[in-house]
CSV table of C-alpha atoms in Angstrom, one decimal:
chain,number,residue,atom,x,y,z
V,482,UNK,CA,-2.2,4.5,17.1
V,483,UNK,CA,-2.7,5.9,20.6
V,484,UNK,CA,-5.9,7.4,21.8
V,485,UNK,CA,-4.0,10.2,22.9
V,486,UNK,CA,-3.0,10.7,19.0
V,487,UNK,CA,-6.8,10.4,17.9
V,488,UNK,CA,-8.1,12.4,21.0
V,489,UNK,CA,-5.2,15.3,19.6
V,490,UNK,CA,-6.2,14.9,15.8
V,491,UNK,CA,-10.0,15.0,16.9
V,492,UNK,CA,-9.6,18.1,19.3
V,493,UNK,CA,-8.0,19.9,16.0
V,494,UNK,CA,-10.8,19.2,13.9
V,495,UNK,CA,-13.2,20.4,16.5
V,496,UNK,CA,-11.3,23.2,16.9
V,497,UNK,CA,-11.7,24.2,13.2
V,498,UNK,CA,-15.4,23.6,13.1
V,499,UNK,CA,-15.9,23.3,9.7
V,500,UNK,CA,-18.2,21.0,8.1
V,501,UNK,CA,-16.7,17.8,6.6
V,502,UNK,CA,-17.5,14.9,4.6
V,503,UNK,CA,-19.1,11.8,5.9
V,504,UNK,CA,-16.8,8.1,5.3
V,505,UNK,CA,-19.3,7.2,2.3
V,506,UNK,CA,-19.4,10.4,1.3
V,507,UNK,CA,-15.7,10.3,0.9
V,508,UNK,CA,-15.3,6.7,-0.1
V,509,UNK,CA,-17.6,8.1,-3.5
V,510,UNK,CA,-15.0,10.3,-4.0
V,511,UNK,CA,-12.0,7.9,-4.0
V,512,UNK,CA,-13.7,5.0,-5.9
V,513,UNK,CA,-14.2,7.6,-9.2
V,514,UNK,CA,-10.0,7.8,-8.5
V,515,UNK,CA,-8.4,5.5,-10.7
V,516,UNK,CA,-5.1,3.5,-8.7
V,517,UNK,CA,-3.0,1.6,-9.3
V,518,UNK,CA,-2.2,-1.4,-7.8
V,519,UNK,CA,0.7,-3.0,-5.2
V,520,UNK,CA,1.5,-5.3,-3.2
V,521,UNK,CA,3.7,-4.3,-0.6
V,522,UNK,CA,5.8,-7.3,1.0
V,523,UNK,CA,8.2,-7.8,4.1
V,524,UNK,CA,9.6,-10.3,6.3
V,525,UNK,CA,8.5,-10.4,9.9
V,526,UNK,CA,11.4,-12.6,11.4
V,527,UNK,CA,10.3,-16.1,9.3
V,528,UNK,CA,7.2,-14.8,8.0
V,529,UNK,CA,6.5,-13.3,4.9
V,530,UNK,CA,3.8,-10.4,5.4
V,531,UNK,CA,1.8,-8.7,2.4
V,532,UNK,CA,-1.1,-7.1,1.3
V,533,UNK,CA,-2.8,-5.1,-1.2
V,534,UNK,CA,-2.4,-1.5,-1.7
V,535,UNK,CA,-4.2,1.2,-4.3
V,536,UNK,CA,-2.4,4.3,-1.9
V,537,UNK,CA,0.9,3.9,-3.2
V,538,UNK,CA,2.1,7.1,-4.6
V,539,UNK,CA,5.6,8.9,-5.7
V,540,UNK,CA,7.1,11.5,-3.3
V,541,UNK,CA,9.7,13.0,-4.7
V,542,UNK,CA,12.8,11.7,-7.4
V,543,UNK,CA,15.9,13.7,-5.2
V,544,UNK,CA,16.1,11.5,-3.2
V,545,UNK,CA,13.8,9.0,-4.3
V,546,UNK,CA,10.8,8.8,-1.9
V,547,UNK,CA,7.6,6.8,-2.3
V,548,UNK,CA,4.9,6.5,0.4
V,549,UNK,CA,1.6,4.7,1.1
V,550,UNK,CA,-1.1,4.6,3.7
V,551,UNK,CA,-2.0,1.2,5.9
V,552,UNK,CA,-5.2,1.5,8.8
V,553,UNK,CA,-4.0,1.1,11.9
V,554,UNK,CA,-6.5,-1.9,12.1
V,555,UNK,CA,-4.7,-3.5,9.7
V,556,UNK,CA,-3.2,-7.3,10.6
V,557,UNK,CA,-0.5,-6.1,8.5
V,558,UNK,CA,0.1,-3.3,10.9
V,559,UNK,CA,2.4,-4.8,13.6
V,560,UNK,CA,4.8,-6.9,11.2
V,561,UNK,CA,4.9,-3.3,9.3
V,562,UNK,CA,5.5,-1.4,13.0
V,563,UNK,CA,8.9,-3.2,13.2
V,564,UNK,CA,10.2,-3.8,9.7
V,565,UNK,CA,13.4,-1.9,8.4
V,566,UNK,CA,12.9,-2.8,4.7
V,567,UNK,CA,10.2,-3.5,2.1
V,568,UNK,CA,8.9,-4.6,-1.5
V,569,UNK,CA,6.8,-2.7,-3.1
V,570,UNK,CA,5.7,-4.8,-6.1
V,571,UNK,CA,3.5,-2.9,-9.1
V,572,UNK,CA,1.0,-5.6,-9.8
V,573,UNK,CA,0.6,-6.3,-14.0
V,574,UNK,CA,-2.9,-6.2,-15.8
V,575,UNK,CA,-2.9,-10.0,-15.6
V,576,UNK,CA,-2.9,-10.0,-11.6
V,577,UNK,CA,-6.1,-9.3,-10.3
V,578,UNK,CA,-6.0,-12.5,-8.7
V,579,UNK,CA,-3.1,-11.7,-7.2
V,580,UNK,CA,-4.5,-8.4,-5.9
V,581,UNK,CA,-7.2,-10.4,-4.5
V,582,UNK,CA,-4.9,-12.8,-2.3
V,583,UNK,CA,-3.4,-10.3,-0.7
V,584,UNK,CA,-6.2,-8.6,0.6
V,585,UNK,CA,-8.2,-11.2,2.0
V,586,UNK,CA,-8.2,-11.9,5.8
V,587,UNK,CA,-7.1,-15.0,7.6
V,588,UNK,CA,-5.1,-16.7,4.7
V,589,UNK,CA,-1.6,-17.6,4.1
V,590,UNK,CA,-0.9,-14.6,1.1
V,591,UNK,CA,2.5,-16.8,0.0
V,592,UNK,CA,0.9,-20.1,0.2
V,593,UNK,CA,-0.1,-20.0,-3.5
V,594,UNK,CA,2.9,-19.1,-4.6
V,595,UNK,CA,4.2,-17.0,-7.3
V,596,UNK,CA,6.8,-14.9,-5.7
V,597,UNK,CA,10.5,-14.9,-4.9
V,598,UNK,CA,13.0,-13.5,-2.0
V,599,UNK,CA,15.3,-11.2,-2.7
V,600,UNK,CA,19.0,-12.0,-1.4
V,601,UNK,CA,18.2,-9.4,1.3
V,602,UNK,CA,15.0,-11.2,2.6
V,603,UNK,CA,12.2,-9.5,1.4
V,604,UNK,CA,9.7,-11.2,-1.0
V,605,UNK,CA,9.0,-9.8,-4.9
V,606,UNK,CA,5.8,-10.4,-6.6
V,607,UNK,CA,6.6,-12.7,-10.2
V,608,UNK,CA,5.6,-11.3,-12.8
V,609,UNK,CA,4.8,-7.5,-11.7
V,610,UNK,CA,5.5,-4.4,-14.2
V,611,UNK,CA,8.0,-3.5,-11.3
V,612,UNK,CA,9.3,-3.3,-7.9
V,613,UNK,CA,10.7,-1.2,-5.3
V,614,UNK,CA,13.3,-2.3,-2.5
V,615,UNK,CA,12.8,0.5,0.4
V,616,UNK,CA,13.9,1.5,3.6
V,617,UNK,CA,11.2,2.5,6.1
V,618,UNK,CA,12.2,6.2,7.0
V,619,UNK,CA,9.1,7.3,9.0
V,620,UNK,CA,5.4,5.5,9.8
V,621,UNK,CA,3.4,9.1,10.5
V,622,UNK,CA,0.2,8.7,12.1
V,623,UNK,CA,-3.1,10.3,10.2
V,624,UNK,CA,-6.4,9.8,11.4
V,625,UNK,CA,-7.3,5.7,11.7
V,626,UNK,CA,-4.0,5.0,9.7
V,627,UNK,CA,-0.2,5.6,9.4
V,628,UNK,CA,1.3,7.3,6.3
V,629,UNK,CA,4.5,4.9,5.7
V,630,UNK,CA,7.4,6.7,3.7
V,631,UNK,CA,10.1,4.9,2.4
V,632,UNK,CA,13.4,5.4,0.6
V,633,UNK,CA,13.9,3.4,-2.4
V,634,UNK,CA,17.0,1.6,-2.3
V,635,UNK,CA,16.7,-0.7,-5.4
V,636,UNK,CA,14.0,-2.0,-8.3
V,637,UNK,CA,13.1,-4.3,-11.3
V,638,UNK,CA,11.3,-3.4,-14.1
V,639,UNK,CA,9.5,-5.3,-17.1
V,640,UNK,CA,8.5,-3.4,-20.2
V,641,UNK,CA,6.8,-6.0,-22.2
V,642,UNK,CA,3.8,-5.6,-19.2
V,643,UNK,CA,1.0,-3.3,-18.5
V,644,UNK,CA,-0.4,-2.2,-15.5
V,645,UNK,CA,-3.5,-2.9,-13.0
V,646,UNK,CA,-6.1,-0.2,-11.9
V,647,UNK,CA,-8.0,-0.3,-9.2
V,648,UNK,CA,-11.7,2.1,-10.1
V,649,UNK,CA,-14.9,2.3,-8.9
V,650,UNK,CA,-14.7,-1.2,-6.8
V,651,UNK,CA,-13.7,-3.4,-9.7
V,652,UNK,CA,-10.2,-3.9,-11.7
V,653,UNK,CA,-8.8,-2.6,-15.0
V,654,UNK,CA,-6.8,-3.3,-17.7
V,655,UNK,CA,-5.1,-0.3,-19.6
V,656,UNK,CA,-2.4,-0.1,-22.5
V,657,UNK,CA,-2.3,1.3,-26.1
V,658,UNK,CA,-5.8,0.6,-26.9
V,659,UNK,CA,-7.0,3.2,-24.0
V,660,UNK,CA,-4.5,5.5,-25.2
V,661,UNK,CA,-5.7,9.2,-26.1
């Protein structure tokens, strides 16, 4: 992100003078939000990139358009700046560890294992309750992050799995028995 951008997106906040919330203030918000959880995936040349995200969310069905938000601080960031293509992976309620891998700094993500490569390139998570092949269609810049969108070219599901949820700083398991 330039500073020009934040300098812009900074005067226009100024500019409205209204009061706002403070980063804690709005991180209390978000962690009462149940997520879910991905992992999104892509290949940087010969390296795999990937990491956690709980800001995955469905755009629209015609066409189909998902999105997700990365900081621009992110070391995830400059593979992402460049790729074409990703894998969005929907992590299973058995895959916290998972979850954890890939969002811990300084580590190989791959090296455990535990995924494959799709005959495009791009790496899958094993065992997720689905995935999504997309093309990058736009990487919009919004405050200290980008807003990726994508176009979803392909996917994989599993029925026999449930989902992970990200809430309040820890992970969660749902199915029937939290059913209403």
């Amino acid at each position: 992100m330039t500073a020009e951008t934040l300098h812009a997106l900074d005067r226009l906040l100024r500019d409205q003078d209204e009061p706002q919330l403070s980063p804690q203030q709005y991180k209390e918000v978000f962690r009462q939000h149940p997520a879910g959880v991905a992992v999104v995936a892509l290949r940087d040349g010969e390296r795999r990139v990937g990491f956690t995200a709980t800001s995955v969310i469905s755009v629209s069905a015609a066409p189909p358009l998902l999105a997700f938000s990365l900081a621009s601080t992110s070391s995830s960031w400059d593979a992402l700046s460049r790729a074409r293509t990703l894998t969005v992976s929907f992590l299973s309620a058995d895959q916290d560890d998972v979850s954890a891998r890939f969002a811990t700094s300084g580590i190989d993500r791959f090296a455990a294992g535990g995924w494959y490569d799709l005959g495009t390139g791009e790496p899958v998570i094993e065992g997720s309750v689905s995935w999504v092949r997309g093309r990058v269609l736009q990487r919009t810049p919004v405050g200290d992050s980008y807003l990726v969108s994508l176009r979803a070219l392909e996917h994989g599901t599993s029925a026999d799995t449930t989902p992970l949820v990200y809430h309040d700083r820890s992970y969660h398991r749902i199915g029937s028995h939290t059913a209403i």
